[in-house]
Coordinates of C-alpha atoms in Angstrom, one line a residue:
M1 CA 51.6 147.0 130.4
I2 CA 54.7 149.1 130.3
K3 CA 56.7 146.5 132.3
A4 CA 55.6 143.9 129.7
I5 CA 56.9 146.0 126.8
I6 CA 60.2 146.7 128.6
Y7 CA 60.6 143.0 129.3
K8 CA 60.0 142.1 125.5
I9 CA 62.6 144.7 124.5
Y10 CA 65.1 143.2 127.0
L11 CA 64.5 139.7 125.6
A12 CA 65.1 141.0 122.0
L13 CA 68.3 142.7 123.0
L14 CA 69.5 139.6 124.8
A15 CA 68.8 137.4 121.8
L16 CA 70.7 139.8 119.5
F17 CA 73.7 139.8 121.9
L18 CA 73.7 136.0 122.0
L19 CA 73.5 135.7 118.2
T20 CA 76.4 138.1 117.7
S21 CA 78.5 136.3 120.3
C22 CA 77.8 132.9 118.7
S23 CA 78.7 134.3 115.3
K24 CA 82.0 135.6 116.6
N25 CA 82.7 132.3 118.4
W26 CA 82.1 130.5 115.1
E27 CA 84.5 132.8 113.2
N28 CA 87.1 132.5 115.9
H29 CA 86.9 128.7 115.8
F30 CA 87.1 128.4 112.1
G31 CA 89.3 131.3 111.0
G32 CA 87.2 134.4 110.7
K33 CA 85.6 136.3 107.8
D34 CA 88.2 135.9 105.1
A35 CA 87.2 135.7 101.5
D36 CA 87.4 131.9 101.3
A37 CA 84.7 131.6 103.9
Q38 CA 82.3 133.2 101.4
R39 CA 83.3 130.8 98.5
N40 CA 82.2 127.2 98.0
L41 CA 84.8 124.5 97.9
Y42 CA 85.0 124.4 94.1
E43 CA 85.6 128.2 94.0
I44 CA 88.3 127.9 96.6
V45 CA 90.2 125.2 94.6
A46 CA 89.8 127.3 91.5
H47 CA 91.0 130.5 93.2
H48 CA 94.3 129.2 94.6
P49 CA 97.0 128.6 92.1
E50 CA 98.8 126.2 94.4
F51 CA 95.8 123.8 93.8
S52 CA 95.7 124.1 90.0
T53 CA 96.8 120.5 89.4
F54 CA 94.1 119.2 91.7
M55 CA 91.6 121.6 90.0
N56 CA 92.4 120.0 86.6
L57 CA 91.8 116.5 88.0
L58 CA 88.6 117.7 89.8
N59 CA 87.1 118.9 86.5
K60 CA 88.0 115.7 84.7
S61 CA 86.6 113.5 87.5
G62 CA 83.1 114.9 87.3
Y63 CA 82.9 115.7 91.0
G64 CA 83.3 119.5 90.5
E65 CA 79.5 120.1 90.5
S66 CA 79.2 118.4 93.9
L67 CA 81.6 120.9 95.4
K68 CA 79.5 123.7 94.1
A69 CA 76.4 122.4 95.8
S70 CA 75.0 123.7 99.1
K71 CA 75.4 120.4 100.9
N72 CA 78.4 120.4 103.3
Y73 CA 81.6 118.5 102.5
T74 CA 85.1 118.1 103.8
L75 CA 87.8 118.4 101.1
I76 CA 91.3 117.2 101.7
V77 CA 93.2 119.1 98.9
P78 CA 96.8 118.2 98.0
T79 CA 99.1 120.9 96.7
N80 CA 100.6 120.9 93.2
E81 CA 103.9 119.7 94.7
A82 CA 102.2 116.9 96.5
I83 CA 100.6 115.6 93.3
A84 CA 103.8 116.0 91.3
A85 CA 105.6 113.8 93.8
I86 CA 103.3 110.8 93.1
Q87 CA 102.5 111.6 89.4
D88 CA 104.3 108.4 88.1
Q89 CA 102.3 106.2 90.4
Y90 CA 99.0 106.9 88.7
N91 CA 97.8 106.9 85.1
F92 CA 96.0 110.2 85.1
S93 CA 95.0 109.7 81.5
D94 CA 92.6 107.1 82.7
T95 CA 89.3 108.7 83.8
A96 CA 88.6 105.8 86.2
V97 CA 91.9 106.5 88.0
I98 CA 91.2 110.2 88.2
K99 CA 87.7 109.6 89.6
S100 CA 89.2 107.2 92.2
F101 CA 92.0 109.6 93.2
V102 CA 89.8 112.7 93.5
G103 CA 86.9 111.0 95.1
Y104 CA 89.1 109.7 97.8
H105 CA 89.8 113.3 98.9
I106 CA 86.1 114.4 99.1
I107 CA 84.3 113.4 102.2
N108 CA 80.6 113.5 102.9
S109 CA 79.7 115.9 105.8
V110 CA 82.0 118.2 107.8
Y111 CA 85.0 116.8 109.8
N112 CA 87.5 118.8 111.8
V113 CA 91.0 117.5 112.4
N114 CA 90.7 114.9 115.2
S115 CA 93.7 115.3 117.5
G116 CA 92.6 112.5 119.8
A117 CA 93.8 108.9 120.0
D118 CA 90.3 107.7 119.0
T119 CA 89.6 107.1 115.4
V120 CA 86.8 108.9 113.5
K121 CA 86.0 107.1 110.2
A122 CA 84.8 109.5 107.5
L123 CA 83.1 108.2 104.4
N124 CA 84.4 109.6 101.1
F125 CA 83.0 109.7 97.6
R126 CA 84.5 106.3 96.8
N127 CA 82.6 104.7 99.7
K128 CA 85.8 104.2 101.6
Y129 CA 86.5 105.4 105.1
V130 CA 89.3 107.9 105.8
E131 CA 90.5 107.6 109.4
F132 CA 90.9 110.9 111.3
T133 CA 93.1 110.2 114.2
H134 CA 96.1 111.8 116.0
G135 CA 95.7 114.9 113.9
T136 CA 96.2 113.0 110.6
F137 CA 94.1 111.7 107.8
D138 CA 95.1 108.0 107.1
G139 CA 98.4 109.0 108.6
V140 CA 98.9 112.1 106.5
E141 CA 99.5 115.3 108.5
P142 CA 97.9 118.5 107.2
L143 CA 99.8 121.6 106.2
Q144 CA 96.7 123.7 107.0
S145 CA 93.5 122.5 108.6
N146 CA 89.9 123.4 109.5
L147 CA 89.7 126.1 106.8
V148 CA 86.2 127.4 106.2
A149 CA 84.2 127.4 102.9
S150 CA 80.6 128.4 102.4
N151 CA 79.7 124.7 102.1
G152 CA 82.1 122.9 104.4
L153 CA 85.7 122.7 105.5
Y154 CA 89.0 122.0 103.7
H155 CA 92.4 120.8 104.8
V156 CA 95.6 121.2 102.8
V157 CA 98.1 118.3 102.6
G158 CA 101.6 118.0 101.3
R159 CA 101.1 114.3 100.5
P160 CA 97.9 113.0 98.8
L161 CA 95.8 110.3 100.4
K162 CA 96.4 106.9 98.8
P163 CA 93.3 105.3 97.4
L164 CA 93.3 101.8 98.9
Q165 CA 91.8 98.6 97.5
N166 CA 89.5 96.5 99.7
I167 CA 90.9 93.1 100.7
F168 CA 89.1 91.2 97.9
N169 CA 90.5 93.4 95.2
L170 CA 93.9 93.7 96.8
V171 CA 94.6 90.0 96.9
H172 CA 93.6 89.7 93.3
T173 CA 96.0 92.5 92.4
F174 CA 99.0 91.1 94.2
F175 CA 98.5 87.4 94.8
A176 CA 96.4 86.3 91.8
D177 CA 98.8 83.5 90.9
T178 CA 98.4 81.6 94.2
K179 CA 96.2 78.5 94.7
Q180 CA 94.3 80.3 97.4
I181 CA 93.2 83.2 95.2
E182 CA 92.4 80.7 92.4
A183 CA 90.1 79.0 94.8
L184 CA 88.4 82.4 95.5
N185 CA 87.9 82.9 91.8
S186 CA 86.3 79.5 91.4
F187 CA 83.1 80.8 93.2
D188 CA 82.5 83.6 90.7
T189 CA 82.5 81.8 87.3
V190 CA 79.7 81.0 84.9
S191 CA 79.0 78.1 82.6
T192 CA 76.6 77.5 79.7
E193 CA 74.5 74.6 78.6
G194 CA 73.1 75.3 75.2
D195 CA 71.5 78.7 75.3
I196 CA 71.2 78.7 79.1
L197 CA 73.7 80.6 81.3
Y198 CA 74.3 79.2 84.7
Y199 CA 75.9 81.4 87.4
R200 CA 78.2 79.6 89.8
Y201 CA 77.5 82.1 92.5
S202 CA 76.1 81.3 96.0
P203 CA 74.6 83.7 98.5
V204 CA 76.1 81.5 101.2
W205 CA 79.6 82.0 99.7
Y206 CA 79.0 85.8 99.6
T207 CA 77.7 85.9 103.2
E208 CA 80.3 83.7 104.8
V209 CA 83.4 84.7 102.8
R210 CA 83.3 87.4 100.2
R211 CA 81.3 90.0 102.1
N212 CA 83.9 90.0 104.9
M213 CA 86.6 90.9 102.3
T214 CA 84.6 93.7 100.6
T215 CA 82.6 95.4 103.3
E216 CA 84.0 98.9 104.2
N217 CA 82.4 99.5 107.6
R218 CA 84.3 96.7 109.4
K219 CA 88.0 95.9 109.5
H220 CA 89.4 92.4 108.8
T221 CA 92.8 90.8 108.7
Y222 CA 93.4 88.4 105.8
F223 CA 96.1 85.8 105.3
V224 CA 97.4 84.5 102.0
V225 CA 99.5 81.3 102.3
D226 CA 101.9 79.4 100.1
D227 CA 100.4 76.9 97.6
E228 CA 101.8 73.9 99.4
N229 CA 100.1 74.9 102.7
F230 CA 96.8 75.7 101.0
E231 CA 96.7 72.4 99.1
T232 CA 97.6 70.4 102.3
E233 CA 94.9 72.1 104.3
Y234 CA 92.3 71.6 101.5
A235 CA 93.2 67.9 101.1
K236 CA 92.8 67.5 104.9
L237 CA 89.4 69.0 105.0
K238 CA 87.9 67.6 101.8
P239 CA 86.8 64.1 103.1
F240 CA 84.8 65.8 105.8
Y241 CA 82.8 67.8 103.2
A242 CA 82.0 64.9 100.8
T243 CA 78.6 65.1 99.0
A244 CA 76.8 63.1 96.4
Y245 CA 77.0 65.9 93.8
E246 CA 79.5 65.6 91.0
E247 CA 82.1 68.2 90.5
G248 CA 81.3 70.5 87.5
N249 CA 77.6 70.2 88.1
T250 CA 76.2 73.4 86.6
H251 CA 72.8 73.1 88.2
R252 CA 74.0 72.7 91.8
P253 CA 77.6 73.9 91.9
D254 CA 77.0 75.1 95.5
S255 CA 76.4 71.5 96.7
T256 CA 79.7 69.8 95.6
T257 CA 82.5 68.5 97.8
A258 CA 84.9 71.1 96.4
F259 CA 82.4 74.0 97.1
F260 CA 81.9 73.2 100.8
A261 CA 85.6 72.3 101.5
K262 CA 87.0 75.4 99.8
K263 CA 84.4 77.7 101.5
A264 CA 85.2 76.2 104.9
L265 CA 88.9 76.7 104.4
L266 CA 88.7 80.2 102.9
R267 CA 86.7 81.4 105.9
D268 CA 89.6 80.4 108.2
F269 CA 92.0 82.8 106.5
I270 CA 89.9 85.8 107.7
V271 CA 90.1 87.3 111.2
A272 CA 87.9 90.1 112.5
G273 CA 89.7 93.4 113.2
E274 CA 92.9 94.9 111.8
L275 CA 95.7 93.1 113.5
G276 CA 99.2 94.7 113.9
M277 CA 102.4 92.7 113.8
D278 CA 102.5 92.5 117.6
Q279 CA 99.0 90.9 117.7
L280 CA 99.9 87.9 115.5
T281 CA 100.0 85.4 118.3
N282 CA 99.4 81.7 118.7
N283 CA 95.8 82.4 119.7
L284 CA 94.2 83.7 116.5
I285 CA 90.6 82.9 115.8
S286 CA 89.0 83.1 112.4
I287 CA 85.6 84.5 111.6
A288 CA 84.4 80.9 111.5
G289 CA 85.6 80.4 115.1
T290 CA 88.6 78.3 114.2
K291 CA 91.7 78.7 116.3
F292 CA 95.0 78.7 114.5
S293 CA 98.6 79.8 114.9
L294 CA 101.2 81.7 112.9
D295 CA 105.0 81.7 113.4
P296 CA 106.2 85.3 113.0
A297 CA 109.2 84.0 111.1
H298 CA 106.7 82.9 108.3
I299 CA 105.4 86.5 107.6
I300 CA 106.5 87.6 104.2
S301 CA 104.7 91.0 103.8
R302 CA 102.0 93.2 105.2
T303 CA 99.8 95.3 102.9
K304 CA 97.2 97.9 104.1
A305 CA 93.7 97.6 102.6
S306 CA 90.8 100.1 102.8
N307 CA 89.0 97.7 105.1
G308 CA 91.9 96.1 107.0
V309 CA 95.2 94.5 106.2
V310 CA 96.5 91.5 104.2
Y311 CA 99.5 89.4 105.4
R312 CA 101.3 87.2 102.9
V313 CA 102.7 84.3 105.0
K314 CA 104.3 81.0 104.2
R315 CA 101.9 78.9 106.3
L316 CA 99.3 78.8 109.0
E317 CA 98.9 76.0 111.5
F318 CA 95.4 74.5 111.8
A319 CA 94.3 71.6 114.0
L320 CA 91.6 69.4 112.5
A321 CA 89.9 69.2 115.9
D322 CA 89.4 73.0 115.7
Q323 CA 88.2 73.0 112.1
I324 CA 85.5 70.2 112.5
K325 CA 83.2 71.8 115.0
E326 CA 80.5 70.8 117.4
I327 CA 76.9 71.3 116.3
N328 CA 74.1 72.3 118.6
V329 CA 70.4 71.9 118.1
L330 CA 68.2 74.1 120.4
G331 CA 65.0 72.8 121.7
T332 CA 63.3 76.1 121.2
R333 CA 63.9 75.9 117.4
P334 CA 61.8 73.1 116.1
I335 CA 61.0 72.8 112.4
G336 CA 57.7 70.8 112.7
Y337 CA 55.6 68.5 114.8
K338 CA 53.8 65.1 114.3
Q339 CA 50.6 67.1 114.1
A340 CA 50.0 70.8 114.3
D341 CA 47.0 71.0 116.7
K342 CA 49.0 70.8 119.9
R343 CA 50.2 74.4 120.2
S344 CA 48.3 74.9 123.4
N345 CA 50.3 72.0 124.9
T346 CA 53.6 73.3 123.7
F347 CA 55.5 75.7 125.9
F348 CA 58.7 77.7 125.1
R349 CA 60.1 78.5 128.5
D350 CA 62.6 81.0 130.0
K351 CA 63.7 79.5 133.3
R352 CA 66.5 79.5 135.8
D353 CA 68.1 76.4 137.1
N354 CA 68.9 75.7 140.7
E355 CA 72.2 77.5 140.3
G356 CA 70.5 80.7 139.0
N357 CA 71.5 80.2 135.4
L358 CA 69.0 81.3 132.8
Y359 CA 68.1 78.7 130.1
N360 CA 65.5 78.2 127.4
D361 CA 63.7 75.0 126.5
I362 CA 60.6 73.5 125.0
E363 CA 58.1 71.4 126.9
V364 CA 55.2 69.5 125.3
Y365 CA 52.9 68.4 128.0
D366 CA 49.5 66.6 128.3
H367 CA 49.2 66.3 124.5
K368 CA 47.5 62.9 124.7
V369 CA 49.0 61.7 121.4
T370 CA 50.9 58.4 121.4
S371 CA 54.5 58.8 120.1
F372 CA 54.1 62.5 119.6
Y373 CA 57.3 64.1 118.2
V374 CA 59.0 67.4 117.5
K375 CA 61.1 67.7 114.4
Y376 CA 64.5 69.3 114.3
R377 CA 67.4 69.7 111.9
A378 CA 71.2 69.6 112.7
T379 CA 72.8 71.8 110.0
G380 CA 76.3 71.8 108.5
M381 CA 77.1 68.3 109.7
N382 CA 80.5 67.0 108.5
V383 CA 81.2 63.5 107.3
A384 CA 82.1 62.0 110.7
K385 CA 80.9 60.1 113.7
Y386 CA 79.3 62.3 116.4
K387 CA 78.8 61.6 120.1
V388 CA 75.4 63.0 121.0
Y389 CA 74.6 64.6 124.3
G390 CA 71.4 66.2 125.5
R391 CA 70.1 68.4 128.3
A392 CA 66.6 68.5 129.7
I393 CA 65.8 70.0 133.1
M394 CA 62.5 69.3 135.0
G395 CA 61.2 69.3 138.5
L396 CA 61.9 72.9 139.2
A397 CA 59.3 75.0 141.1
G398 CA 56.2 75.3 139.0
D399 CA 57.0 72.5 136.6
P400 CA 54.0 70.3 135.8
Q401 CA 56.3 67.3 135.3
T402 CA 58.0 66.2 138.4
A403 CA 58.5 62.4 137.9
A404 CA 61.3 60.8 135.9
F405 CA 60.5 59.9 132.3
I406 CA 62.2 58.9 129.0
Q407 CA 62.0 60.3 125.5
Y408 CA 63.6 59.1 122.3
V409 CA 65.8 60.7 119.6
Y410 CA 65.5 59.3 116.0
F411 CA 67.6 60.3 113.0
F412 CA 66.5 60.4 109.3
D413 CA 67.7 57.7 107.0
P414 CA 67.4 58.7 103.3
K415 CA 67.6 55.0 102.2
L416 CA 64.2 54.3 104.0
I417 CA 60.9 54.7 102.2
S418 CA 57.5 54.8 104.0
V419 CA 54.2 56.6 104.0
N420 CA 54.5 56.9 107.7
E421 CA 56.9 59.8 108.4
A422 CA 58.3 58.4 111.6
D423 CA 59.4 55.2 109.9
V424 CA 62.0 57.0 107.8
Y425 CA 63.6 58.3 111.0
K426 CA 65.3 55.1 111.9
R427 CA 68.9 55.5 111.0
S428 CA 71.3 53.0 112.6
V429 CA 73.0 54.4 115.7
V430 CA 75.0 53.2 118.6
N431 CA 73.0 53.8 121.8
N432 CA 74.3 55.0 125.2
L433 CA 75.0 51.3 126.2
G434 CA 77.2 50.7 123.2
A435 CA 74.7 48.6 121.3
N436 CA 73.4 49.0 117.7
D437 CA 70.0 50.5 117.7
T438 CA 67.6 52.7 115.6
R439 CA 67.0 55.2 118.4
M440 CA 68.7 56.9 121.4
T441 CA 67.0 56.7 124.8
F442 CA 67.0 60.1 126.6
D443 CA 66.5 59.4 130.4
V444 CA 65.2 62.6 132.1
Q445 CA 65.6 62.7 135.8
P446 CA 64.2 65.3 138.2
L447 CA 66.6 68.3 138.8
N448 CA 69.4 66.8 136.7
H449 CA 71.3 69.9 135.5
G450 CA 74.0 67.9 133.7
E451 CA 74.2 66.6 130.1
V452 CA 73.0 63.0 129.3
Y453 CA 75.1 60.9 126.9
L454 CA 72.8 59.5 124.3
G455 CA 75.1 57.6 121.9
V456 CA 76.8 57.9 118.5
V457 CA 75.4 58.7 115.1
T458 CA 77.3 58.6 111.8
Q459 CA 76.9 61.3 109.1
D460 CA 78.0 60.0 105.8
Q461 CA 77.5 63.1 103.6
Y462 CA 78.1 66.7 104.4
G463 CA 74.9 68.7 105.1
N464 CA 71.8 68.5 107.3
L465 CA 70.7 65.8 109.6
P466 CA 66.9 65.8 110.3
L467 CA 65.9 64.2 113.5
L468 CA 62.9 63.6 115.8
V469 CA 62.5 63.9 119.6
M470 CA 59.6 61.6 120.4
S471 CA 57.5 61.0 123.5
N472 CA 57.4 57.6 125.2
G473 CA 53.7 56.8 124.8
T474 CA 51.7 59.9 125.6
G475 CA 54.5 61.2 127.9
P476 CA 56.0 64.6 127.8
I477 CA 58.9 66.0 125.7
I478 CA 61.4 68.4 127.3
L479 CA 64.5 69.6 125.6
E480 CA 67.0 72.4 126.1
Y481 CA 69.5 71.2 123.5
L482 CA 71.2 68.3 121.7
R483 CA 75.0 68.6 121.3
F484 CA 76.9 66.8 118.6
V485 CA 80.6 66.3 119.2
P486 CA 82.7 65.0 116.3
I487 CA 85.0 62.1 116.9
I488 CA 88.3 63.1 115.3
Q489 CA 90.9 60.3 115.1

């Protein structure tokens, strides 16, 4: 019993010792028990006369109450001299400007100075990221750092952080008079018909272009070109995006030729990542996967954005063969069937070929339906002729189908009308023998791991191309993919 009591006393003393040691370590790390450590961040700014100018702006910004709260923050506080040096660059009579300036210096959570070469991105009150790297904040070195407050840390700087615009806002500020930025603006307008307001705004446009220019959690490089270069590239692409919708159509503005051609071109001015001057090579690839080149002699300016960088250049060089891309249709992504009661005969397979490569395909086997078919859709097809290739592997160990067979590929023709669905899928094609036909014959041989050339199909309007893969009689259907290769003259 006595031993147990002595043991408990020993544990209590040990815990007290460890607690005292941790407290001292914390004080040694962050600067000790000075008076500021007992004050919140708001009180610290108010207490020090060298921060009086920032204090005045803090009160006007409306962020003061946040710095009084118990939640932890990091404050990067510029001295009076630092703000005086940039006073003429800001309209501090404008509340919005004050809010932006002050909010840029207040960071959610606690961040020490990062002396390493890696970059720590700290989110501030303006939903922008301040980069802590090499002992600086966005390149600004602190005069004092890692100073403790009761609700966080603060760092003192002799030069304020500069609130940066995102790429989208920056190009509108500096390059609004260019044809390229006029094209950007054309996606965000409205029109009226009577009392009805129609928004010319497309989720596809936002997802593929604008979001990459506004998102703060990823870096991008954006290029703005001369008007002549923009108009030349637009004219080159436009025929490949022709649709039947008239320009100025307020009900379907996102289906016109101009919409698709501009959207495609504007994606190709965006590159993932923040590229330095030494990274601007002849092997640039846009977010749309388009390769292009830039002559360094054509660079006019470089401007830092909050989410990357903007280069003003004379021109970029695009090859049409890189802009009009291949389209793939995967066998494992059907959009329908001739009839819906053959799920037990339909297999989505994960297999390895004889070379050990993993692939996925679909097999419809023993369905007992004459001319059974699986429906697919090739999306984003340009106005062009396409060579069609397919791959289907069978005869591997465990396959139920081991003998050669044929299947057919049919394409939808909007000019045809029929109550029988299959009859509207008889677009004119050139088959693999070079003859005019209404179908492509897909010859599937055992253990053939190569592609099979099927023929040529013409797409005469930009958009989707529905198609069928049909069985020969009651035979099987096997498909890994169809590949559409544009023929660019």
